[in-house]
mmCIF file of C-alpha atoms and ligand atoms in Angstrom:
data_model
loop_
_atom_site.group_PDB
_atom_site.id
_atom_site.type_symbol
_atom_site.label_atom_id
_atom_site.label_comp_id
_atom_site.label_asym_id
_atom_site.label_seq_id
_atom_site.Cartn_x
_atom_site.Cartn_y
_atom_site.Cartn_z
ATOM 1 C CA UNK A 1 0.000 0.000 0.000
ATOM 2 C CA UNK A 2 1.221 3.478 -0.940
ATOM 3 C CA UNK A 3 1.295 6.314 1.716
ATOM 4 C CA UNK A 4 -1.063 8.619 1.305
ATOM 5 C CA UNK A 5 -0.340 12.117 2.813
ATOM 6 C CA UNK A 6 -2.458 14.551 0.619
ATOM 7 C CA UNK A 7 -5.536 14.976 -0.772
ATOM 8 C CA UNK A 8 -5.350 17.341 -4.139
ATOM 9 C CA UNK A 9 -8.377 18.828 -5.047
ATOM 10 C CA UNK A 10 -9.244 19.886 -8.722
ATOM 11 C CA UNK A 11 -11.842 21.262 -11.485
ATOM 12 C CA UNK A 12 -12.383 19.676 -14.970
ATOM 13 C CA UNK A 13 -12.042 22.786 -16.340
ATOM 14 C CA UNK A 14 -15.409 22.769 -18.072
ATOM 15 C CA UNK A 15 -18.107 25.433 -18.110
ATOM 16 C CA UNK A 16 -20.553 25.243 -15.405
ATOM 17 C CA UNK A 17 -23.730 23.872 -16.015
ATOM 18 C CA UNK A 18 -22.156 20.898 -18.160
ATOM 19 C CA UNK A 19 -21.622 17.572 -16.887
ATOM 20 C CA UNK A 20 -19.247 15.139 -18.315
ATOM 21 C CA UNK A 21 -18.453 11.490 -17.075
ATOM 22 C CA UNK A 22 -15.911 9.190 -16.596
ATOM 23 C CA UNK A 23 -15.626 8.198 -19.862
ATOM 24 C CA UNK A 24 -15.443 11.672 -21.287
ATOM 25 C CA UNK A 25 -12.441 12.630 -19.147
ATOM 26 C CA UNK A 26 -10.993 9.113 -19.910
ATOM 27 C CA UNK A 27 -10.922 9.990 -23.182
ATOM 28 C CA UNK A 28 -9.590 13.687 -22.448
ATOM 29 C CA UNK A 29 -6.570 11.985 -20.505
ATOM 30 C CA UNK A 30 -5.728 9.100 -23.023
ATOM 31 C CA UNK A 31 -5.711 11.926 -25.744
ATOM 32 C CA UNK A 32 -2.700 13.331 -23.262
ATOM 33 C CA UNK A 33 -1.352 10.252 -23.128
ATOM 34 C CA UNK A 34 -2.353 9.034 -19.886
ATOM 35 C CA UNK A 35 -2.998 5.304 -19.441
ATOM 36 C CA UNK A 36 -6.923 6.426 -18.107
ATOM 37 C CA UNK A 37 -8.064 9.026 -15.818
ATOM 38 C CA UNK A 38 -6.188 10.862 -13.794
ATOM 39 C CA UNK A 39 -7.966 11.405 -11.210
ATOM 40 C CA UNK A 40 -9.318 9.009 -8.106
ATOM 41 C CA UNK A 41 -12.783 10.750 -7.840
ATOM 42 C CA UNK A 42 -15.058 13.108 -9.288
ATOM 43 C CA UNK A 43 -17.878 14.630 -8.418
ATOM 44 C CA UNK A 44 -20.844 16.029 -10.799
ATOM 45 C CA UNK A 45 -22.939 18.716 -10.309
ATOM 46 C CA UNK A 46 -25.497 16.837 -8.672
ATOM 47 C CA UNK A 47 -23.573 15.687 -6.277
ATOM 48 C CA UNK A 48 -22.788 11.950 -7.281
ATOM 49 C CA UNK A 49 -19.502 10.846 -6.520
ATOM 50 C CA UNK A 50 -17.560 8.203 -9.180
ATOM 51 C CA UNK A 51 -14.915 6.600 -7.716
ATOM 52 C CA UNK A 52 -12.936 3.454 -8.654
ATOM 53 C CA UNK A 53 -16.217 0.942 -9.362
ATOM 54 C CA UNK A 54 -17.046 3.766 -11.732
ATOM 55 C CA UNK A 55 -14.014 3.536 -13.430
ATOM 56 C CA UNK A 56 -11.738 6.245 -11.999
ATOM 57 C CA UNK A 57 -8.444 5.240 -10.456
ATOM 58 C CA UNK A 58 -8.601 2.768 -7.360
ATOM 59 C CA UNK A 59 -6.812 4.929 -4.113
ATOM 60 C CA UNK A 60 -4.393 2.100 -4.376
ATOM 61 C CA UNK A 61 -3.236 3.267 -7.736
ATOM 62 C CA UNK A 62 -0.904 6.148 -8.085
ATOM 63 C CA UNK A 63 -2.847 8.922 -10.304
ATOM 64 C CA UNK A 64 -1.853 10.939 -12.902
ATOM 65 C CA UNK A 65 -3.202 14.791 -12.052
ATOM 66 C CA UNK A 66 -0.498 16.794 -10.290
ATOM 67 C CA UNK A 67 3.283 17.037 -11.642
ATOM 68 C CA UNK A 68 5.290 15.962 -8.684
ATOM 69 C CA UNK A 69 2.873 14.736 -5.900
ATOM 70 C CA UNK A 70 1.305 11.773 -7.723
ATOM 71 C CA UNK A 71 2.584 9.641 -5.373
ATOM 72 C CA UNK A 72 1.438 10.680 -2.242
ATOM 73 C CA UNK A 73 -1.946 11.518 -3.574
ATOM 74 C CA UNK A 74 -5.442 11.573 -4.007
ATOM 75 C CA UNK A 75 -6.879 13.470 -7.002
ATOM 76 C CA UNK A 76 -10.682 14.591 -6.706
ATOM 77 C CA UNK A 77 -11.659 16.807 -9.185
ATOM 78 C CA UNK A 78 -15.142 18.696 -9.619
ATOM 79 C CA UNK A 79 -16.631 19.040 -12.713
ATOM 80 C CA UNK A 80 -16.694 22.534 -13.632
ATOM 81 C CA UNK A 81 -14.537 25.726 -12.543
ATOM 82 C CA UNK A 82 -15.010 28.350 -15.787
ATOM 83 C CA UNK A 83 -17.901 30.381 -16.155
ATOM 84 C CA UNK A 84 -17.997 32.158 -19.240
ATOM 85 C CA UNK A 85 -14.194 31.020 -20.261
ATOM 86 C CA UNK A 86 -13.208 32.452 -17.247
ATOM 87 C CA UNK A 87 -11.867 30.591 -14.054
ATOM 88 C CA UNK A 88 -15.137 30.321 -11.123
ATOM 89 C CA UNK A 89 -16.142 28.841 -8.354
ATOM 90 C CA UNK A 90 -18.719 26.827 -10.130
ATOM 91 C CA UNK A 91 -19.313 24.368 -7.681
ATOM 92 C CA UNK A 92 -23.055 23.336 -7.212
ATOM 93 C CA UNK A 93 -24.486 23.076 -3.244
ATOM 94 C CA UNK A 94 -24.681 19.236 -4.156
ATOM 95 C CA UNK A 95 -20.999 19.435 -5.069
ATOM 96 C CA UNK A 96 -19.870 21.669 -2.437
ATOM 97 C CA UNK A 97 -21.757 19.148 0.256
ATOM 98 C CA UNK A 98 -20.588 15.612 -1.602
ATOM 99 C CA UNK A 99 -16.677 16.927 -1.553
ATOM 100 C CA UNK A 100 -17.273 18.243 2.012
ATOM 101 C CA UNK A 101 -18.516 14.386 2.924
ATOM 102 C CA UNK A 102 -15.889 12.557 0.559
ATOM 103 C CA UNK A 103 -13.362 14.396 2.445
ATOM 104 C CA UNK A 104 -15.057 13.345 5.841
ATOM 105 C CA UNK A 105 -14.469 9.861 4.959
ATOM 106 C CA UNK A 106 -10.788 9.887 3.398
ATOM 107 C CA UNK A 107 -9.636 12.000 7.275
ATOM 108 C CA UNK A 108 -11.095 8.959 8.651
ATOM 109 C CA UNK A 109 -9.722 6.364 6.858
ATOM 110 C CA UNK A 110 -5.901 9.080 6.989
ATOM 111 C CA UNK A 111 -6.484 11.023 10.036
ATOM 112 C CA UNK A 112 -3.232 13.117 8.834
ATOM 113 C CA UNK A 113 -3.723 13.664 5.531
ATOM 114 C CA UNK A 114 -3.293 17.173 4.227
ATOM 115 C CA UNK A 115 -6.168 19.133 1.649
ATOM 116 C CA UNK A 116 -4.304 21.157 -0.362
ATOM 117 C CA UNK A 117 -6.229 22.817 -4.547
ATOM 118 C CA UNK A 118 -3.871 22.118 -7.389
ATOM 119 C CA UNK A 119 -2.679 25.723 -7.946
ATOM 120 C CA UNK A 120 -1.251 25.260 -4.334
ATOM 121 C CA UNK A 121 1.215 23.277 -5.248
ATOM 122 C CA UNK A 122 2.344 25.347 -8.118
ATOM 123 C CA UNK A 123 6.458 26.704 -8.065
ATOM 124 C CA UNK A 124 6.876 28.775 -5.223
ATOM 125 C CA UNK A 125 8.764 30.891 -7.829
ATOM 126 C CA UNK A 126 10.133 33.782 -5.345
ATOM 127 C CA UNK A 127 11.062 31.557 -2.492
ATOM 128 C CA UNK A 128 9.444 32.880 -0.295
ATOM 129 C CA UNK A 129 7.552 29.656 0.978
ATOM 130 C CA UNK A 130 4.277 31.099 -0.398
ATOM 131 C CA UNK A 131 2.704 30.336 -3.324
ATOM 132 C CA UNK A 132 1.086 33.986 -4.469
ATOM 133 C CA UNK A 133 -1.890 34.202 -6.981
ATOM 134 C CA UNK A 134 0.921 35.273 -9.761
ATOM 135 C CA UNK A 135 3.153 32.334 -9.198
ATOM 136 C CA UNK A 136 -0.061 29.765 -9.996
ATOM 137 C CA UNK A 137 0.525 27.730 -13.521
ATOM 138 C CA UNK A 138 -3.371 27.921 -13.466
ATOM 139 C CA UNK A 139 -6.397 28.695 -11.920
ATOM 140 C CA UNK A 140 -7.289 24.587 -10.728
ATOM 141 C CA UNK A 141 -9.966 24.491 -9.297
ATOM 142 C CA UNK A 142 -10.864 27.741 -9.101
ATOM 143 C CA UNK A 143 -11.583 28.372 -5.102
ATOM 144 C CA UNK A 144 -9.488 28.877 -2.056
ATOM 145 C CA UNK A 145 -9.449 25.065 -0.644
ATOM 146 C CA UNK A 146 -7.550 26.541 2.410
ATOM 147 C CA UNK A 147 -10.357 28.723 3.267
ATOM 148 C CA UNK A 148 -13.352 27.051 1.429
ATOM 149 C CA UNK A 149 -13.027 23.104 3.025
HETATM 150 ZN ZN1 LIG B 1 -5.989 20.477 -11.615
#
């Protein structure tokens, strides 16, 4: 078993008021070359959660969704997070509540594990042991996690 130690949290990148499935981001990730999806979860805008029976990645398996911290990881990722072309916190109540709850159950199951949004772990470019809003490589997933969960 791998250790798990974070929890990275992400948006498909879609415009709100879509939904896509597993398949569709399957395809999306093979196209980048990816063996299937990336991620270990994701959750739809009305709040159902796909996880490995549904054909994402089993928490077992390392993922493919953050460069460097695959690992260590869990990827959930939201569908949504542009509104108008333009990065937003398009997360429905039913989404907000079903990632609130998923991420109930994974602190059980790894009381330490950290919650961190993919832009978080972007270069910390100045040094300064902060990653600032113009150091992000993008926008993923579009809300504060650190304030928001
Ligand atoms: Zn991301």
């Amino acid at each position: 078993m791998r250790t798990i130690k974070l929890i990275v949290i992400h948006c498909s990148d879609t415009e709100s008021g879509k939904d896509y499935s597993v398949e569709d981001i399957t395809s999306w990730h093979k196209q980048r070359g990816f063996r299937t999806i990336g991620y270990h979860f994701l959750i739809h805008p009305d709040g159902e959660i796909d996880g490995a029976k549904q054909g994402c990645r089993s928490i077992p398996e390392i993922g493919a969704h953050v460069r460097g911290y695959n690992r260590a990881s869990i990827g959930i990722c939201y569908i949504g997070g542009l509104l108008y072309s333009e990065p937003a916190d398009t997360r429905t109540p039913a989404q907000i509540d079903a990632l609130r709850c998923l991420i109930k159950s994974l602190e059980s199951i790894y009381p330490e594990i950290e919650i961190v949004g993919h832009r978080d772990l972007s270069v910390d470019l100045n040094g300064d042991g902060v990653i600032q809003k113009q150091e992000w490589m993008k926008e993923c997933p579009s809300f504060d996690v650190k304030t928001e969960l």
